[in-house]
JSON list of C-alpha atoms in Angstrom, two decimals:
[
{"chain": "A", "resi": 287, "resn": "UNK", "atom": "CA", "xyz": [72.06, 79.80, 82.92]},
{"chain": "A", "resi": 288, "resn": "UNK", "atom": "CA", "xyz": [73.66, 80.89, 86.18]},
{"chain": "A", "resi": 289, "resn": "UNK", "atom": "CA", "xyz": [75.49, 77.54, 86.49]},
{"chain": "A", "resi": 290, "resn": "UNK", "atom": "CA", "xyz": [76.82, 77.95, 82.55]},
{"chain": "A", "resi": 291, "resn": "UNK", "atom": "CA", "xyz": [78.34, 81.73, 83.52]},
{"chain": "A", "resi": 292, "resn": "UNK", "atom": "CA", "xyz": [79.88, 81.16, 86.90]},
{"chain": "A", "resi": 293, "resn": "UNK", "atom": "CA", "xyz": [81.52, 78.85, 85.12]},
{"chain": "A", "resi": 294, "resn": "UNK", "atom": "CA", "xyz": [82.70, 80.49, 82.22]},
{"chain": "A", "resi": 295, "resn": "UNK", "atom": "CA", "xyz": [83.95, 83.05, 84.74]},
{"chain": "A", "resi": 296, "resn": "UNK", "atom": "CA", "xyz": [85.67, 80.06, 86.36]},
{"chain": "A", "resi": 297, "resn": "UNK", "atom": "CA", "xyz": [87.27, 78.81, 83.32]},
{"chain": "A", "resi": 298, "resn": "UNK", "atom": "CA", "xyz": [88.60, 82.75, 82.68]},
{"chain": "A", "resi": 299, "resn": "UNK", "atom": "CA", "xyz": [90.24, 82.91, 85.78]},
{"chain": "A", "resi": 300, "resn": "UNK", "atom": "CA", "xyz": [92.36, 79.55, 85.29]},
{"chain": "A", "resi": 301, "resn": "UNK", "atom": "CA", "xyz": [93.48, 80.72, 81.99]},
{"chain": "A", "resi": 302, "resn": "UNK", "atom": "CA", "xyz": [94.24, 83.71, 82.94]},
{"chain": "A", "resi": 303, "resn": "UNK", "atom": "CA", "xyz": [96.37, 82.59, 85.56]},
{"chain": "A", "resi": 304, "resn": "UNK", "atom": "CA", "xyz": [97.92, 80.00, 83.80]},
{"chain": "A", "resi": 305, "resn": "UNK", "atom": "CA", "xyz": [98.84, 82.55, 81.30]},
{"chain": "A", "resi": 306, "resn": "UNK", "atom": "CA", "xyz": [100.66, 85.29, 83.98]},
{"chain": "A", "resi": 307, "resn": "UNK", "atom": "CA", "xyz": [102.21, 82.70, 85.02]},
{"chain": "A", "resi": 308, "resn": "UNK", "atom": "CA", "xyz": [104.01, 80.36, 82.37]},
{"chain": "A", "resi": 309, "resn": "UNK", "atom": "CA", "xyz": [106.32, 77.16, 81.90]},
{"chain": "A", "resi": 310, "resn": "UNK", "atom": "CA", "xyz": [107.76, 78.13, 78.78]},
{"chain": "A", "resi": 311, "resn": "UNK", "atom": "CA", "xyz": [107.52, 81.94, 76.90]},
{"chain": "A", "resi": 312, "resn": "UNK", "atom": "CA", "xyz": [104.98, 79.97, 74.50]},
{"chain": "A", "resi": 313, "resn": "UNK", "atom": "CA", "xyz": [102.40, 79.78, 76.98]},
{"chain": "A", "resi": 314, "resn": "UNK", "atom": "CA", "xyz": [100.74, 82.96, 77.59]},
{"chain": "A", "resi": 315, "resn": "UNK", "atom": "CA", "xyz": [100.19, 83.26, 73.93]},
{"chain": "A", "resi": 316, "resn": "UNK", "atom": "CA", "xyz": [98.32, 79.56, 74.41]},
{"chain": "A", "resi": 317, "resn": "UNK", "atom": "CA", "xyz": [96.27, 80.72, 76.72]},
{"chain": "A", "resi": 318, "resn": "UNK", "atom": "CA", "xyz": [95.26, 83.79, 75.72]},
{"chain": "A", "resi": 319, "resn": "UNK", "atom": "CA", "xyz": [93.69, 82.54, 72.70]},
{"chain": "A", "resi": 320, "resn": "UNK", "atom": "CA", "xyz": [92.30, 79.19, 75.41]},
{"chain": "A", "resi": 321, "resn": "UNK", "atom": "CA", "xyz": [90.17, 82.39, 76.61]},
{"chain": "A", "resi": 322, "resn": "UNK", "atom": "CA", "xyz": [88.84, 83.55, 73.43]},
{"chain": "A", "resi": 323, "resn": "UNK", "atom": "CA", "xyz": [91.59, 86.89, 72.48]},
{"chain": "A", "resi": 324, "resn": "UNK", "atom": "CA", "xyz": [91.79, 87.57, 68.51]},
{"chain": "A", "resi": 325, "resn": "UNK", "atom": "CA", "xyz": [95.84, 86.67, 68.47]},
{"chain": "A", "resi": 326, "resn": "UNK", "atom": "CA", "xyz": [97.85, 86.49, 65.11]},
{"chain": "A", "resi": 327, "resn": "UNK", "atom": "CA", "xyz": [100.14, 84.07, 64.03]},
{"chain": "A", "resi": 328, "resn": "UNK", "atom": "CA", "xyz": [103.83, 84.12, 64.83]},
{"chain": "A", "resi": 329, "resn": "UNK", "atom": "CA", "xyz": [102.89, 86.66, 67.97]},
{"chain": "A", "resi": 330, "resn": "UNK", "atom": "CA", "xyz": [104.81, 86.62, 71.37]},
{"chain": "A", "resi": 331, "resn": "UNK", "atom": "CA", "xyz": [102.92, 87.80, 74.77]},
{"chain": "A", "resi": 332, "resn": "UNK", "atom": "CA", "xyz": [105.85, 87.04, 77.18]},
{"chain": "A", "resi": 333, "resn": "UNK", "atom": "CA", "xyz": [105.23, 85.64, 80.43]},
{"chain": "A", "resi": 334, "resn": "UNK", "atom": "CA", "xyz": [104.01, 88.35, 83.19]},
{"chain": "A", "resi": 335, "resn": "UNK", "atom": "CA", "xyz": [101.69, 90.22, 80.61]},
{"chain": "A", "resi": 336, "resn": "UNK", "atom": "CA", "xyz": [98.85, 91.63, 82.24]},
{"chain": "A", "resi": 337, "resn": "UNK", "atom": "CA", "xyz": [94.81, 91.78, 80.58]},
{"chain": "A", "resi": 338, "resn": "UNK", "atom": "CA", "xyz": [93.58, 94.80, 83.18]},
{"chain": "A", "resi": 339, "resn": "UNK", "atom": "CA", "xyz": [89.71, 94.70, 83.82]},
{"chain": "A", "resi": 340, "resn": "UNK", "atom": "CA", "xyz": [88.55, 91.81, 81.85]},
{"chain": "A", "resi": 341, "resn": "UNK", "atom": "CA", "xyz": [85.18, 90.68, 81.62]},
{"chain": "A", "resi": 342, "resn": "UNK", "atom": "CA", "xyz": [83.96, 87.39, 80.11]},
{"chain": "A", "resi": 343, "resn": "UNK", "atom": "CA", "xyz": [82.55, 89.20, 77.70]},
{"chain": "A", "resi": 344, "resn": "UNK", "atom": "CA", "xyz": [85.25, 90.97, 76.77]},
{"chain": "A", "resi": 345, "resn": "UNK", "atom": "CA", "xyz": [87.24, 88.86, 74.13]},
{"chain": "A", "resi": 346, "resn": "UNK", "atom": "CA", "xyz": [86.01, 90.94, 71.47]},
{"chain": "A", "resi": 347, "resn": "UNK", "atom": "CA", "xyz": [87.90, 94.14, 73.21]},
{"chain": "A", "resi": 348, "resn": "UNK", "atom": "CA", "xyz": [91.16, 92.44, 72.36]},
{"chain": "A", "resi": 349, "resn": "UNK", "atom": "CA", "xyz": [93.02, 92.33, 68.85]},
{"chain": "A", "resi": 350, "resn": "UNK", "atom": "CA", "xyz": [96.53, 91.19, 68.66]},
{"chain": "A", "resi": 351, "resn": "UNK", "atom": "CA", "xyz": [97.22, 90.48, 64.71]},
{"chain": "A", "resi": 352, "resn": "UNK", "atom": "CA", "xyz": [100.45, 88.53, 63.31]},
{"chain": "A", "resi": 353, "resn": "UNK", "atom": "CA", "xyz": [104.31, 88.80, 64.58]},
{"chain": "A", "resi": 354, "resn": "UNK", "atom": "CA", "xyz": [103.24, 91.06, 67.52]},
{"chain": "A", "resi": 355, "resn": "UNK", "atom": "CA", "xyz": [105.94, 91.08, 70.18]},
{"chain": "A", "resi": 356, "resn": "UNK", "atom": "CA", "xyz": [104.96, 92.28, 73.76]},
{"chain": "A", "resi": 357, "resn": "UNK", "atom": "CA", "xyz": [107.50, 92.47, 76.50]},
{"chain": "A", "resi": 358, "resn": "UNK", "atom": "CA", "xyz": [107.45, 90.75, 79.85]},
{"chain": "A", "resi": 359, "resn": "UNK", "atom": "CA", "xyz": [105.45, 92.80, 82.49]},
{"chain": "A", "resi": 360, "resn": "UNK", "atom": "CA", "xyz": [103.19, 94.78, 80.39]},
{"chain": "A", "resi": 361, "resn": "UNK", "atom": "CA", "xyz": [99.89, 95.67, 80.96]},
{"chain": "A", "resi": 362, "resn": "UNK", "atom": "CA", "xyz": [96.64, 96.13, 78.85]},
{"chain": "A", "resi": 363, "resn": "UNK", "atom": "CA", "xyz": [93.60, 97.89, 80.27]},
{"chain": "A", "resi": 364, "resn": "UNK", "atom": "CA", "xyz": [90.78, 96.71, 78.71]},
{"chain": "A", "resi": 365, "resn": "UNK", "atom": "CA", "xyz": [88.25, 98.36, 81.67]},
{"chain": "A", "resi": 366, "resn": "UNK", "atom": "CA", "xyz": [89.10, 101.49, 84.34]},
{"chain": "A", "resi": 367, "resn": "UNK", "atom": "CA", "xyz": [87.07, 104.01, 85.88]},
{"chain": "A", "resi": 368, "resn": "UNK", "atom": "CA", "xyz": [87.89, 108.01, 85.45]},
{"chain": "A", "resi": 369, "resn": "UNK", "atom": "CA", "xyz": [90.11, 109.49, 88.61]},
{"chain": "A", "resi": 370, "resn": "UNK", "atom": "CA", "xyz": [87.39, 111.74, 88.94]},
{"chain": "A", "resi": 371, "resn": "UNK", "atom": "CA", "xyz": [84.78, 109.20, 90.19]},
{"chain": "A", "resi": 372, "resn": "UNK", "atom": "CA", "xyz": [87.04, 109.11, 93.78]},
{"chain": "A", "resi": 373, "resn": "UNK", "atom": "CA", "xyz": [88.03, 112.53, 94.21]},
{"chain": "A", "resi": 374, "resn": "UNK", "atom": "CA", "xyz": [83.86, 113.88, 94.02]},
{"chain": "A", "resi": 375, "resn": "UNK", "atom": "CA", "xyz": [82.26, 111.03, 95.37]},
{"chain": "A", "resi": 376, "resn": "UNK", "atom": "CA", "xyz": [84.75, 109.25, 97.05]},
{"chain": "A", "resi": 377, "resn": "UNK", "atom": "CA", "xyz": [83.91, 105.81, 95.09]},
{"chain": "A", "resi": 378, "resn": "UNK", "atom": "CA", "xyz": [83.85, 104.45, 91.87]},
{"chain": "A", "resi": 379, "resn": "UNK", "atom": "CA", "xyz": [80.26, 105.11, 89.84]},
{"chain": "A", "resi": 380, "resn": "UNK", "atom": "CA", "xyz": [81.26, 104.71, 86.50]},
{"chain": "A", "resi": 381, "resn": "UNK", "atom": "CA", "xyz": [83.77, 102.66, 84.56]},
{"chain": "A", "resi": 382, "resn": "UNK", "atom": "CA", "xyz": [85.51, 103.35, 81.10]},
{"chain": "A", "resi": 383, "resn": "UNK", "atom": "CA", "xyz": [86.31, 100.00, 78.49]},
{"chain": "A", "resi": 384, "resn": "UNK", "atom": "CA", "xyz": [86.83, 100.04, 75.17]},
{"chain": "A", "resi": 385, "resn": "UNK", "atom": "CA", "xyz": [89.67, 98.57, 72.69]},
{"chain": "A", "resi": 386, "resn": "UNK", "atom": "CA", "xyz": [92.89, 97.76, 72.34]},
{"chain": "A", "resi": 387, "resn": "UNK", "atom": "CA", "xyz": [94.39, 96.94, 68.46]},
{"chain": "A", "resi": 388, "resn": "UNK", "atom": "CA", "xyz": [97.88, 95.95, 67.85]},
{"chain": "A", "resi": 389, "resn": "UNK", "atom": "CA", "xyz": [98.70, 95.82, 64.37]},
{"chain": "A", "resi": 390, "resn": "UNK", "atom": "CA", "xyz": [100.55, 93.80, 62.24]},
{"chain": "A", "resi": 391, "resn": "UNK", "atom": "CA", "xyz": [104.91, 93.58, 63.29]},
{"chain": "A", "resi": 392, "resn": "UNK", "atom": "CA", "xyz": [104.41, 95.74, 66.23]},
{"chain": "A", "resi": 393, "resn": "UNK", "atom": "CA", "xyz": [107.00, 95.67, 69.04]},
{"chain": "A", "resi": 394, "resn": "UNK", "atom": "CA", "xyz": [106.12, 96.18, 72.70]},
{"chain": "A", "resi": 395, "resn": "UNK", "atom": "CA", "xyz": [108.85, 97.03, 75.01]},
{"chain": "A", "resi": 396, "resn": "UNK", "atom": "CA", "xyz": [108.47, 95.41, 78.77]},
{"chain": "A", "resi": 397, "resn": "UNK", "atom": "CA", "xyz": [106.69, 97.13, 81.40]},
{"chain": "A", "resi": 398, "resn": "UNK", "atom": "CA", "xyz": [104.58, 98.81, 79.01]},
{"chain": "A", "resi": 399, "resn": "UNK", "atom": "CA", "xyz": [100.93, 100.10, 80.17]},
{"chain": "A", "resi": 400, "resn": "UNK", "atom": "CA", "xyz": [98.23, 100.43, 77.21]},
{"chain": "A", "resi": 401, "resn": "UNK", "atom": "CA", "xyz": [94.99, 102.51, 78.07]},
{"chain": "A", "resi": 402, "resn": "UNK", "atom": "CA", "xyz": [91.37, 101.75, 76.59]},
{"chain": "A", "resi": 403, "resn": "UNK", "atom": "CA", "xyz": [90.19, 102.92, 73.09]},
{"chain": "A", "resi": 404, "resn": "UNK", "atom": "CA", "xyz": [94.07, 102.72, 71.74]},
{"chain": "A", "resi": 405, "resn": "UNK", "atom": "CA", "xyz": [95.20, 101.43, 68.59]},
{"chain": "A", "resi": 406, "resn": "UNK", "atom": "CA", "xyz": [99.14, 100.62, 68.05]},
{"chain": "A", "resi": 407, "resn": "UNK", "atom": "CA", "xyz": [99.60, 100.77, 64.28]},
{"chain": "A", "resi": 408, "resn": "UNK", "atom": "CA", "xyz": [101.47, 98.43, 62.00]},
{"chain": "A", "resi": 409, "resn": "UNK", "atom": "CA", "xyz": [105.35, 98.04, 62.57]},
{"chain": "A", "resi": 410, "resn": "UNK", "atom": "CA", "xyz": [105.31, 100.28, 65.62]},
{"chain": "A", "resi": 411, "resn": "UNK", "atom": "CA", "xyz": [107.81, 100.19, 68.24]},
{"chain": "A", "resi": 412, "resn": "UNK", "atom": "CA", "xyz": [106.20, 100.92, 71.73]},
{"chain": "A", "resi": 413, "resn": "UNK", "atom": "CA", "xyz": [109.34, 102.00, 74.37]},
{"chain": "A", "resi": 414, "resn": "UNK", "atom": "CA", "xyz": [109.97, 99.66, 77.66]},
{"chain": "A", "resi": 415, "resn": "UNK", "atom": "CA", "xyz": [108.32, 101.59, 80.49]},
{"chain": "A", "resi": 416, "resn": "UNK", "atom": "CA", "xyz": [105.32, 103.74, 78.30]},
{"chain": "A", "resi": 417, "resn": "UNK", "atom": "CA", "xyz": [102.02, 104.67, 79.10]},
{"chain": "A", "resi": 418, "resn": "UNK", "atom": "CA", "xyz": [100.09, 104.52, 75.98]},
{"chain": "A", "resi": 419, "resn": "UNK", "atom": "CA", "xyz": [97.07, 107.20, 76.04]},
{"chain": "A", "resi": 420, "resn": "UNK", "atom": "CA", "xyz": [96.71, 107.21, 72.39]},
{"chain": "A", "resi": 421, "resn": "UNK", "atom": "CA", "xyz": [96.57, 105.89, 68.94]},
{"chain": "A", "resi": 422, "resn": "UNK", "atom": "CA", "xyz": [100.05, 105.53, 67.65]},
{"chain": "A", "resi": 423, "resn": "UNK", "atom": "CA", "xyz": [100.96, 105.88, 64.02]},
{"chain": "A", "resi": 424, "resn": "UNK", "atom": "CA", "xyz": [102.24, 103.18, 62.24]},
{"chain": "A", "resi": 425, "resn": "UNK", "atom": "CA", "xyz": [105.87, 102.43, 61.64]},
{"chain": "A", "resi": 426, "resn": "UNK", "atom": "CA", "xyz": [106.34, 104.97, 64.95]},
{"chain": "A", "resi": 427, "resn": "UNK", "atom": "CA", "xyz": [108.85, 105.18, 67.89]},
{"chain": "A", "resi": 428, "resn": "UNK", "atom": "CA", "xyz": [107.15, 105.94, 70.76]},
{"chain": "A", "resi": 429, "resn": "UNK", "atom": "CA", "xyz": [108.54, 106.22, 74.34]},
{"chain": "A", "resi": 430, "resn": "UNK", "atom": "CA", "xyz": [107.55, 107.79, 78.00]},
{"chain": "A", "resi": 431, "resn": "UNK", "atom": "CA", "xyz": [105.03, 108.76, 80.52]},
{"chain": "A", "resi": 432, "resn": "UNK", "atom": "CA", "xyz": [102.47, 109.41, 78.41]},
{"chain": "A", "resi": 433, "resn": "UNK", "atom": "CA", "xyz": [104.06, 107.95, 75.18]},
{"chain": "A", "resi": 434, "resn": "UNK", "atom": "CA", "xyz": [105.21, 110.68, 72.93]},
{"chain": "A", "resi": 435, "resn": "UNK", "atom": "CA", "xyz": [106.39, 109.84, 69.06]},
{"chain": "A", "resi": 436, "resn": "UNK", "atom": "CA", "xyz": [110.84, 109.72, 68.94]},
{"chain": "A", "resi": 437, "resn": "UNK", "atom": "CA", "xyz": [110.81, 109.38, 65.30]},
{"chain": "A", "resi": 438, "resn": "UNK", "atom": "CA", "xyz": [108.85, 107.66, 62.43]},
{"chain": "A", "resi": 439, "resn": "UNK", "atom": "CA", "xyz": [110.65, 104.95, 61.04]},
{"chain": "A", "resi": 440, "resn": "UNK", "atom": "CA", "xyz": [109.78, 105.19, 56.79]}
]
């Protein structure tokens, strides 16, 4: 069993790399799904794109569903720990995961950072440079540090 993981872990890796760093703006997308991510039809993850504290057992934390753009750059935090953890004990003793969901015709700007436990809903338009701490509505403008609704677009 050992063997079977370590090299499941190995096989990760590779696509993971090959993914950050692409050929052709097709190829992140490719091997995203290679590594086992739910990722809709017609949906763009442009090169650069960042999956933040993945496990191999974390495919299921992942759900991109069809004609999803995301921008060169961004990042998605599947896994951190609270800043607490360092400032009492000086270390890290705990660590938060939980899900990311991109609905359906969702835009993500570049540079965009997307915490745990958030949902993007459907035709949303995520600003370049946000830090997403929370669900966003769907057909929403969101922009900034955290990510605060501009306008709804219907």
């Amino acid at each position: 069993m050992g063997i079977l993981l370590y090299i499941c872990k190995l096989k990760l890796k590779i696509y993971s790399l090959l993914a950050r760093y692409p050929v052709s703006y097709k190829w992140p997308t490719y091997w995203w799904r290679k590594c086992g991510y739910n990722i809709g039809d017609n949906s763009i993850i442009s090169p650069y794109c960042l999956l933040w504290g993945t496990h191999h057992s974390d495919t299921n934390l992942l759900t991109i569903e069809d004609d999803v753009h995301i921008g060169p750059y961004s990042i998605l935090v599947l896994r951190t720990h609270p800043a607490s953890d360092i400032a009492k004990y000086g270390k890290i003793s705990s660590t938060i995961s939980g899900s990311i969901c991109i609905k359906k015709g969702s835009w993500i700007g570049a540079s965009v950072t997307i915490l745990p436990n958030v949902t993007i809903g459907e035709g949303s338009i995520v600003g370049a440079g946000a830090v997403v701490t929370k669900n966003v509505d769907s057909y929403t403008i969101v922009a900034g540090v955290p990510a605060k609704k501009i306008r709804t677009l219907k």
